[in-house]
GROMACS .gro file of C-alpha atoms in nm:
model
  391
    1UNK     CA    1   7.970   5.052   1.546
    2UNK     CA    2   7.942   5.017   1.937
    3UNK     CA    3   8.199   4.810   2.078
    4UNK     CA    4   8.365   4.684   2.440
    5UNK     CA    5   8.704   4.588   2.476
    6UNK     CA    6   8.824   4.458   2.788
    7UNK     CA    7   9.163   4.370   2.844
    8UNK     CA    8   9.405   4.318   3.162
    9UNK     CA    9   9.372   4.695   3.253
   10UNK     CA   10   9.020   4.770   3.245
   11UNK     CA   11   8.717   4.809   2.988
   12UNK     CA   12   8.594   5.020   2.763
   13UNK     CA   13   8.284   5.082   2.594
   14UNK     CA   14   8.309   5.303   2.252
   15UNK     CA   15   8.004   5.442   2.084
   16UNK     CA   16   8.032   5.665   1.780
   17UNK     CA   17   7.835   5.972   1.793
   18UNK     CA   18   7.690   6.255   1.542
   19UNK     CA   19   7.967   6.493   1.406
   20UNK     CA   20   8.252   6.259   1.408
   21UNK     CA   21   8.269   6.235   1.767
   22UNK     CA   22   8.345   5.911   1.940
   23UNK     CA   23   8.211   5.853   2.311
   24UNK     CA   24   8.389   5.640   2.553
   25UNK     CA   25   8.322   5.516   2.867
   26UNK     CA   26   8.656   5.423   3.027
   27UNK     CA   27   8.729   5.216   3.348
   28UNK     CA   28   8.968   5.429   3.574
   29UNK     CA   29   8.930   5.178   3.881
   30UNK     CA   30   8.781   4.877   4.036
   31UNK     CA   31   8.581   4.809   4.320
   32UNK     CA   32   8.828   4.504   4.382
   33UNK     CA   33   9.117   4.750   4.377
   34UNK     CA   34   9.306   4.789   4.749
   35UNK     CA   35   9.275   5.134   4.696
   36UNK     CA   36   8.902   5.190   4.582
   37UNK     CA   37   8.750   5.501   4.640
   38UNK     CA   38   8.418   5.548   4.483
   39UNK     CA   39   8.510   5.946   4.493
   40UNK     CA   40   8.814   5.927   4.303
   41UNK     CA   41   8.853   6.204   4.057
   42UNK     CA   42   9.070   6.213   3.737
   43UNK     CA   43   9.197   6.445   3.503
   44UNK     CA   44   9.154   6.430   3.126
   45UNK     CA   45   9.522   6.312   3.109
   46UNK     CA   46   9.490   6.009   3.356
   47UNK     CA   47   9.151   5.932   3.192
   48UNK     CA   48   9.316   5.919   2.849
   49UNK     CA   49   9.632   5.715   3.022
   50UNK     CA   50   9.384   5.463   3.141
   51UNK     CA   51   9.242   5.429   2.829
   52UNK     CA   52   9.596   5.371   2.651
   53UNK     CA   53   9.657   5.129   2.899
   54UNK     CA   54   9.338   4.915   2.802
   55UNK     CA   55   9.389   4.914   2.433
   56UNK     CA   56   9.755   4.870   2.443
   57UNK     CA   57   9.938   4.703   2.241
   58UNK     CA   58   9.709   4.932   2.024
   59UNK     CA   59   9.710   5.312   2.036
   60UNK     CA   60   9.456   5.589   2.061
   61UNK     CA   61   9.498   5.958   2.007
   62UNK     CA   62   9.267   6.254   2.027
   63UNK     CA   63   9.214   6.559   1.850
   64UNK     CA   64   9.000   6.750   2.174
   65UNK     CA   65   8.786   6.618   2.412
   66UNK     CA   66   8.466   6.764   2.412
   67UNK     CA   67   8.340   6.670   2.733
   68UNK     CA   68   8.460   6.461   3.023
   69UNK     CA   69   8.337   6.339   3.359
   70UNK     CA   70   8.399   6.099   3.667
   71UNK     CA   71   8.176   5.920   3.836
   72UNK     CA   72   8.098   5.617   4.043
   73UNK     CA   73   7.879   5.332   3.885
   74UNK     CA   74   7.594   5.272   4.159
   75UNK     CA   75   7.216   5.197   4.158
   76UNK     CA   76   6.956   5.393   4.327
   77UNK     CA   77   6.546   5.430   4.344
   78UNK     CA   78   6.363   5.672   4.477
   79UNK     CA   79   6.112   5.577   4.804
   80UNK     CA   80   5.812   5.727   4.624
   81UNK     CA   81   5.741   5.818   4.289
   82UNK     CA   82   5.443   6.082   4.381
   83UNK     CA   83   5.360   6.290   4.666
   84UNK     CA   84   4.959   6.293   4.707
   85UNK     CA   85   4.951   6.199   4.362
   86UNK     CA   86   4.978   6.542   4.284
   87UNK     CA   87   5.326   6.567   4.212
   88UNK     CA   88   5.511   6.306   4.009
   89UNK     CA   89   5.888   6.222   3.929
   90UNK     CA   90   6.028   6.051   3.652
   91UNK     CA   91   6.364   5.959   3.475
   92UNK     CA   92   6.684   6.002   3.650
   93UNK     CA   93   6.548   6.149   3.940
   94UNK     CA   94   6.358   5.818   4.056
   95UNK     CA   95   6.650   5.599   3.928
   96UNK     CA   96   6.990   5.598   3.877
   97UNK     CA   97   7.237   5.329   3.742
   98UNK     CA   98   7.543   5.291   3.508
   99UNK     CA   99   7.514   5.404   3.150
  100UNK     CA  100   7.631   5.067   2.975
  101UNK     CA  101   7.300   4.929   2.878
  102UNK     CA  102   7.198   5.250   2.763
  103UNK     CA  103   6.883   5.248   2.936
  104UNK     CA  104   6.851   5.559   3.132
  105UNK     CA  105   6.676   5.778   2.841
  106UNK     CA  106   6.486   5.492   2.757
  107UNK     CA  107   6.328   5.407   3.102
  108UNK     CA  108   6.303   5.750   3.137
  109UNK     CA  109   6.063   5.788   2.786
  110UNK     CA  110   5.812   5.479   2.920
  111UNK     CA  111   5.768   5.659   3.271
  112UNK     CA  112   5.681   6.002   3.105
  113UNK     CA  113   5.461   5.779   2.877
  114UNK     CA  114   5.326   5.597   3.122
  115UNK     CA  115   5.236   5.897   3.303
  116UNK     CA  116   5.093   6.120   3.028
  117UNK     CA  117   4.830   5.953   2.908
  118UNK     CA  118   4.707   5.884   3.259
  119UNK     CA  119   4.692   6.240   3.321
  120UNK     CA  120   4.524   6.323   2.969
  121UNK     CA  121   4.274   6.082   3.088
  122UNK     CA  122   4.186   6.197   3.419
  123UNK     CA  123   4.190   6.557   3.273
  124UNK     CA  124   3.944   6.471   2.996
  125UNK     CA  125   3.719   6.305   3.251
  126UNK     CA  126   3.763   5.937   3.079
  127UNK     CA  127   3.889   5.805   3.385
  128UNK     CA  128   3.858   5.879   3.782
  129UNK     CA  129   4.242   5.990   3.949
  130UNK     CA  130   4.272   5.678   4.130
  131UNK     CA  131   4.422   5.539   3.807
  132UNK     CA  132   4.722   5.811   3.881
  133UNK     CA  133   4.816   5.549   4.165
  134UNK     CA  134   4.896   5.280   3.888
  135UNK     CA  135   5.175   5.477   3.784
  136UNK     CA  136   5.419   5.464   4.050
  137UNK     CA  137   5.338   5.055   4.081
  138UNK     CA  138   5.382   5.011   3.716
  139UNK     CA  139   5.694   5.232   3.693
  140UNK     CA  140   5.857   5.138   4.038
  141UNK     CA  141   5.864   4.785   3.956
  142UNK     CA  142   6.010   4.783   3.604
  143UNK     CA  143   6.312   5.006   3.756
  144UNK     CA  144   6.348   4.777   4.050
  145UNK     CA  145   6.414   4.507   3.773
  146UNK     CA  146   6.654   4.743   3.577
  147UNK     CA  147   6.828   4.792   3.914
  148UNK     CA  148   6.921   4.450   3.949
  149UNK     CA  149   7.029   4.359   3.560
  150UNK     CA  150   7.209   4.693   3.573
  151UNK     CA  151   7.452   4.567   3.891
  152UNK     CA  152   7.491   4.221   3.734
  153UNK     CA  153   7.579   4.416   3.387
  154UNK     CA  154   7.818   4.640   3.542
  155UNK     CA  155   7.998   4.388   3.784
  156UNK     CA  156   8.076   4.166   3.475
  157UNK     CA  157   8.162   4.487   3.278
  158UNK     CA  158   8.450   4.551   3.489
  159UNK     CA  159   8.572   4.224   3.523
  160UNK     CA  160   8.856   4.123   3.355
  161UNK     CA  161   8.744   3.866   3.084
  162UNK     CA  162   9.026   3.570   3.005
  163UNK     CA  163   9.261   3.636   2.700
  164UNK     CA  164   9.263   3.427   2.379
  165UNK     CA  165   9.536   3.255   2.498
  166UNK     CA  166   9.397   3.166   2.832
  167UNK     CA  167   9.115   3.027   2.675
  168UNK     CA  168   9.306   2.860   2.375
  169UNK     CA  169   9.516   2.700   2.659
  170UNK     CA  170   9.226   2.560   2.862
  171UNK     CA  171   9.093   2.374   2.570
  172UNK     CA  172   9.422   2.231   2.495
  173UNK     CA  173   9.441   2.096   2.874
  174UNK     CA  174   9.061   1.959   2.831
  175UNK     CA  175   9.057   1.860   2.457
  176UNK     CA  176   8.694   1.723   2.555
  177UNK     CA  177   8.560   2.047   2.674
  178UNK     CA  178   8.392   2.250   2.386
  179UNK     CA  179   8.583   2.496   2.221
  180UNK     CA  180   8.521   2.805   2.383
  181UNK     CA  181   8.348   2.827   2.695
  182UNK     CA  182   8.013   3.051   2.734
  183UNK     CA  183   8.121   3.400   2.782
  184UNK     CA  184   7.915   3.525   3.117
  185UNK     CA  185   7.882   3.880   3.001
  186UNK     CA  186   7.784   3.817   2.632
  187UNK     CA  187   7.521   3.582   2.759
  188UNK     CA  188   7.372   3.806   3.027
  189UNK     CA  189   7.372   4.127   2.749
  190UNK     CA  190   7.193   3.840   2.492
  191UNK     CA  191   6.914   3.703   2.749
  192UNK     CA  192   6.796   4.027   2.861
  193UNK     CA  193   6.789   4.199   2.513
  194UNK     CA  194   6.418   4.159   2.529
  195UNK     CA  195   6.407   4.361   2.882
  196UNK     CA  196   6.656   4.632   2.754
  197UNK     CA  197   6.508   4.713   2.419
  198UNK     CA  198   6.151   4.804   2.581
  199UNK     CA  199   5.982   4.523   2.434
  200UNK     CA  200   6.015   4.284   2.742
  201UNK     CA  201   5.836   4.520   2.988
  202UNK     CA  202   5.585   4.366   3.153
  203UNK     CA  203   5.328   4.513   3.390
  204UNK     CA  204   5.142   4.310   3.665
  205UNK     CA  205   4.760   4.303   3.672
  206UNK     CA  206   4.516   4.634   3.776
  207UNK     CA  207   4.261   4.827   3.634
  208UNK     CA  208   4.436   4.787   3.293
  209UNK     CA  209   4.592   4.510   3.281
  210UNK     CA  210   4.309   4.183   3.278
  211UNK     CA  211   4.365   3.893   3.499
  212UNK     CA  212   4.114   3.611   3.647
  213UNK     CA  213   4.064   3.835   3.936
  214UNK     CA  214   3.970   4.157   3.746
  215UNK     CA  215   3.601   4.261   3.802
  216UNK     CA  216   3.514   4.266   3.477
  217UNK     CA  217   3.438   3.943   3.332
  218UNK     CA  218   3.353   3.771   3.006
  219UNK     CA  219   3.333   3.404   2.854
  220UNK     CA  220   3.411   3.611   2.519
  221UNK     CA  221   3.790   3.715   2.670
  222UNK     CA  222   4.052   3.508   2.502
  223UNK     CA  223   4.360   3.421   2.761
  224UNK     CA  224   4.631   3.243   2.716
  225UNK     CA  225   4.574   2.952   2.941
  226UNK     CA  226   4.318   2.825   2.747
  227UNK     CA  227   4.508   2.856   2.407
  228UNK     CA  228   4.270   3.162   2.294
  229UNK     CA  229   4.581   3.379   2.226
  230UNK     CA  230   4.913   3.406   2.305
  231UNK     CA  231   4.906   3.779   2.471
  232UNK     CA  232   4.991   3.866   2.773
  233UNK     CA  233   4.783   4.174   2.946
  234UNK     CA  234   5.028   4.434   3.088
  235UNK     CA  235   5.309   4.370   2.762
  236UNK     CA  236   5.338   4.568   2.452
  237UNK     CA  237   5.167   4.481   2.139
  238UNK     CA  238   5.391   4.222   1.914
  239UNK     CA  239   5.587   4.370   1.622
  240UNK     CA  240   5.391   4.282   1.280
  241UNK     CA  241   5.398   4.402   0.912
  242UNK     CA  242   5.114   4.443   0.707
  243UNK     CA  243   4.941   4.617   0.392
  244UNK     CA  244   4.786   4.924   0.441
  245UNK     CA  245   4.490   4.898   0.175
  246UNK     CA  246   4.465   5.245   0.118
  247UNK     CA  247   4.794   5.304  -0.029
  248UNK     CA  248   4.886   4.948  -0.107
  249UNK     CA  249   5.214   5.046   0.153
  250UNK     CA  250   5.407   4.741   0.351
  251UNK     CA  251   5.390   4.909   0.715
  252UNK     CA  252   5.473   4.836   1.067
  253UNK     CA  253   5.076   4.757   1.260
  254UNK     CA  254   5.195   4.842   1.617
  255UNK     CA  255   5.374   5.241   1.463
  256UNK     CA  256   5.025   5.277   1.252
  257UNK     CA  257   4.881   5.495   1.537
  258UNK     CA  258   5.076   5.806   1.681
  259UNK     CA  259   5.097   5.791   2.113
  260UNK     CA  260   4.850   6.042   2.171
  261UNK     CA  261   4.638   5.946   2.452
  262UNK     CA  262   4.370   5.679   2.275
  263UNK     CA  263   4.326   5.288   2.331
  264UNK     CA  264   4.391   5.122   2.010
  265UNK     CA  265   4.145   4.853   1.881
  266UNK     CA  266   4.260   4.631   1.649
  267UNK     CA  267   3.963   4.428   1.493
  268UNK     CA  268   4.145   4.125   1.355
  269UNK     CA  269   3.875   4.038   1.119
  270UNK     CA  270   3.996   3.690   0.984
  271UNK     CA  271   3.897   3.567   0.663
  272UNK     CA  272   3.630   3.829   0.532
  273UNK     CA  273   3.363   3.561   0.440
  274UNK     CA  274   3.328   3.398   0.773
  275UNK     CA  275   3.325   3.705   0.970
  276UNK     CA  276   3.139   3.983   0.804
  277UNK     CA  277   2.821   3.936   1.022
  278UNK     CA  278   3.015   3.964   1.341
  279UNK     CA  279   3.184   4.285   1.200
  280UNK     CA  280   2.848   4.429   1.133
  281UNK     CA  281   2.673   4.328   1.458
  282UNK     CA  282   3.005   4.501   1.626
  283UNK     CA  283   2.934   4.804   1.442
  284UNK     CA  284   2.537   4.797   1.489
  285UNK     CA  285   2.592   4.780   1.871
  286UNK     CA  286   2.865   5.072   1.937
  287UNK     CA  287   2.649   5.286   1.754
  288UNK     CA  288   2.303   5.224   1.838
  289UNK     CA  289   2.339   5.080   2.221
  290UNK     CA  290   2.309   5.420   2.424
  291UNK     CA  291   2.504   5.230   2.696
  292UNK     CA  292   2.792   5.116   2.450
  293UNK     CA  293   3.177   5.313   2.521
  294UNK     CA  294   3.182   5.423   2.146
  295UNK     CA  295   2.861   5.659   2.228
  296UNK     CA  296   2.958   5.704   2.598
  297UNK     CA  297   3.297   5.892   2.500
  298UNK     CA  298   3.174   6.069   2.204
  299UNK     CA  299   3.346   6.350   2.082
  300UNK     CA  300   3.183   6.680   2.214
  301UNK     CA  301   3.278   6.856   1.818
  302UNK     CA  302   3.152   6.508   1.630
  303UNK     CA  303   2.984   6.743   1.403
  304UNK     CA  304   3.276   6.940   1.274
  305UNK     CA  305   3.581   6.669   1.256
  306UNK     CA  306   3.734   6.734   0.976
  307UNK     CA  307   3.721   6.474   0.682
  308UNK     CA  308   4.084   6.445   0.716
  309UNK     CA  309   4.093   6.325   1.076
  310UNK     CA  310   4.229   5.992   1.044
  311UNK     CA  311   4.297   5.861   1.422
  312UNK     CA  312   4.024   6.007   1.615
  313UNK     CA  313   3.723   6.098   1.419
  314UNK     CA  314   3.428   5.994   1.680
  315UNK     CA  315   3.646   5.994   2.012
  316UNK     CA  316   3.960   6.092   2.174
  317UNK     CA  317   3.946   5.784   2.377
  318UNK     CA  318   4.005   5.536   2.101
  319UNK     CA  319   4.087   5.430   1.710
  320UNK     CA  320   3.986   5.144   1.524
  321UNK     CA  321   4.227   4.920   1.306
  322UNK     CA  322   4.086   4.673   1.117
  323UNK     CA  323   4.300   4.400   1.008
  324UNK     CA  324   4.172   4.096   0.704
  325UNK     CA  325   4.336   3.807   0.662
  326UNK     CA  326   4.336   3.825   0.284
  327UNK     CA  327   4.528   3.966  -0.012
  328UNK     CA  328   4.506   4.335  -0.019
  329UNK     CA  329   4.372   4.347  -0.398
  330UNK     CA  330   4.089   4.157  -0.264
  331UNK     CA  331   3.974   4.436  -0.030
  332UNK     CA  332   3.746   4.671  -0.045
  333UNK     CA  333   3.675   4.926   0.220
  334UNK     CA  334   3.335   5.035   0.108
  335UNK     CA  335   3.166   4.688   0.093
  336UNK     CA  336   3.361   4.510   0.372
  337UNK     CA  337   3.303   4.733   0.679
  338UNK     CA  338   2.979   4.945   0.793
  339UNK     CA  339   3.026   5.308   0.753
  340UNK     CA  340   3.155   5.346   1.132
  341UNK     CA  341   3.470   5.148   1.122
  342UNK     CA  342   3.502   5.241   0.723
  343UNK     CA  343   3.552   5.609   0.890
  344UNK     CA  344   3.915   5.500   0.961
  345UNK     CA  345   3.952   5.409   0.605
  346UNK     CA  346   4.373   5.478   0.671
  347UNK     CA  347   4.353   5.221   0.905
  348UNK     CA  348   4.246   4.892   0.744
  349UNK     CA  349   4.515   4.630   0.632
  350UNK     CA  350   4.563   4.339   0.427
  351UNK     CA  351   4.742   4.062   0.694
  352UNK     CA  352   4.919   3.924   0.369
  353UNK     CA  353   5.274   3.955   0.451
  354UNK     CA  354   5.485   3.652   0.440
  355UNK     CA  355   5.659   3.607   0.818
  356UNK     CA  356   5.948   3.358   0.824
  357UNK     CA  357   5.942   3.390   1.222
  358UNK     CA  358   5.584   3.234   1.209
  359UNK     CA  359   5.614   2.901   1.209
  360UNK     CA  360   5.212   2.782   1.114
  361UNK     CA  361   5.239   2.978   0.807
  362UNK     CA  362   5.563   2.831   0.631
  363UNK     CA  363   5.312   2.596   0.458
  364UNK     CA  364   5.088   2.905   0.316
  365UNK     CA  365   5.143   2.999  -0.051
  366UNK     CA  366   4.972   3.258   0.014
  367UNK     CA  367   5.113   3.425   0.341
  368UNK     CA  368   4.801   3.498   0.482
  369UNK     CA  369   4.733   3.549   0.856
  370UNK     CA  370   5.096   3.633   0.971
  371UNK     CA  371   5.023   3.909   1.196
  372UNK     CA  372   4.661   3.717   1.333
  373UNK     CA  373   4.925   3.397   1.440
  374UNK     CA  374   5.167   3.647   1.597
  375UNK     CA  375   4.861   3.754   1.848
  376UNK     CA  376   4.765   3.374   1.895
  377UNK     CA  377   4.481   3.441   1.660
  378UNK     CA  378   4.299   3.223   1.424
  379UNK     CA  379   4.340   3.370   1.055
  380UNK     CA  380   3.991   3.249   1.000
  381UNK     CA  381   3.768   3.379   1.277
  382UNK     CA  382   3.984   3.631   1.408
  383UNK     CA  383   3.987   3.834   1.724
  384UNK     CA  384   3.984   4.221   1.913
  385UNK     CA  385   4.273   4.306   2.083
  386UNK     CA  386   4.265   4.634   2.289
  387UNK     CA  387   4.594   4.793   2.372
  388UNK     CA  388   4.683   5.083   2.610
  389UNK     CA  389   4.788   5.419   2.487
  390UNK     CA  390   5.133   5.321   2.610
  391UNK     CA  391   5.147   4.982   2.476
   0.00000   0.00000   0.00000
């Protein structure tokens, strides 16, 4: 189990690895030391000695050292992420920080993910090359937030923590105080869990993240301020557990469509008896309206698409998912959905999995509509949620 150990002599982070290996992040100096040198080097034996001092009176022995390195903790960020929007950078060459919160690879993955689908859309003629400008504006803001968190977290990591004896003595001197004072190190990590998990990443308004100042407006758009939804454009889709109608498997809705560069269009269909007409009207508009996105971005090889194509039978630009707030046994895809939506049979779901985190559902004996409620949508009337290829 990953853990962090603090003592009067410094701190160690312990991370179990594969093949019975263990990674140790060992503090060998502090910026508060009188002889502080950010370029200080140390041999393997000196690093091991530091670990033994930190863990004393407990001990540690090494069978072998697979690899080691000495480096100073610091934060840095590139001035630009791109050169003329033709050459792009991502990952460690854009932002450097301590490894303590495990954000290096996570942030690099999200950089690549953000850029990849935009290049795909430009090269596929789905979008104008100007969309590539959103890569730097979105990802650099995330990196700046990461570096601010990392600077605080790394400083707390290296600070000496009060011992159990000191905490107990303080409590005896002031019996009216709480038994234990909040630990700033732990509280900082807990308060940042949403961000460090990647779920809390939030992009500012732009052409892809709708806002009241966006050029596209409609009275049908649902927003958080008017209570129509709890979702915020620019954030990842909340996790939700549903039942796949085709095979009755319980699945995570947000993981059902692979990251293949397609927009994900979730039709939260509510109660079938209330929304069947609206679903039929939507299907008619998609297939009959010459200006609909469905026809504008249709695959050129539409007639030869395999029957087994689950995600993109009509277009490389989008995938449809239909979610009904009804028990799975009551749903029959062929009768509930028009042909164009029934083609996505592998992406038809029953919102019938009970979720204790959804307060409004706790009195619902049939456990219907948890996913709808997580999106801030009515389990009866539903709504449409359009999700970016990286969200």
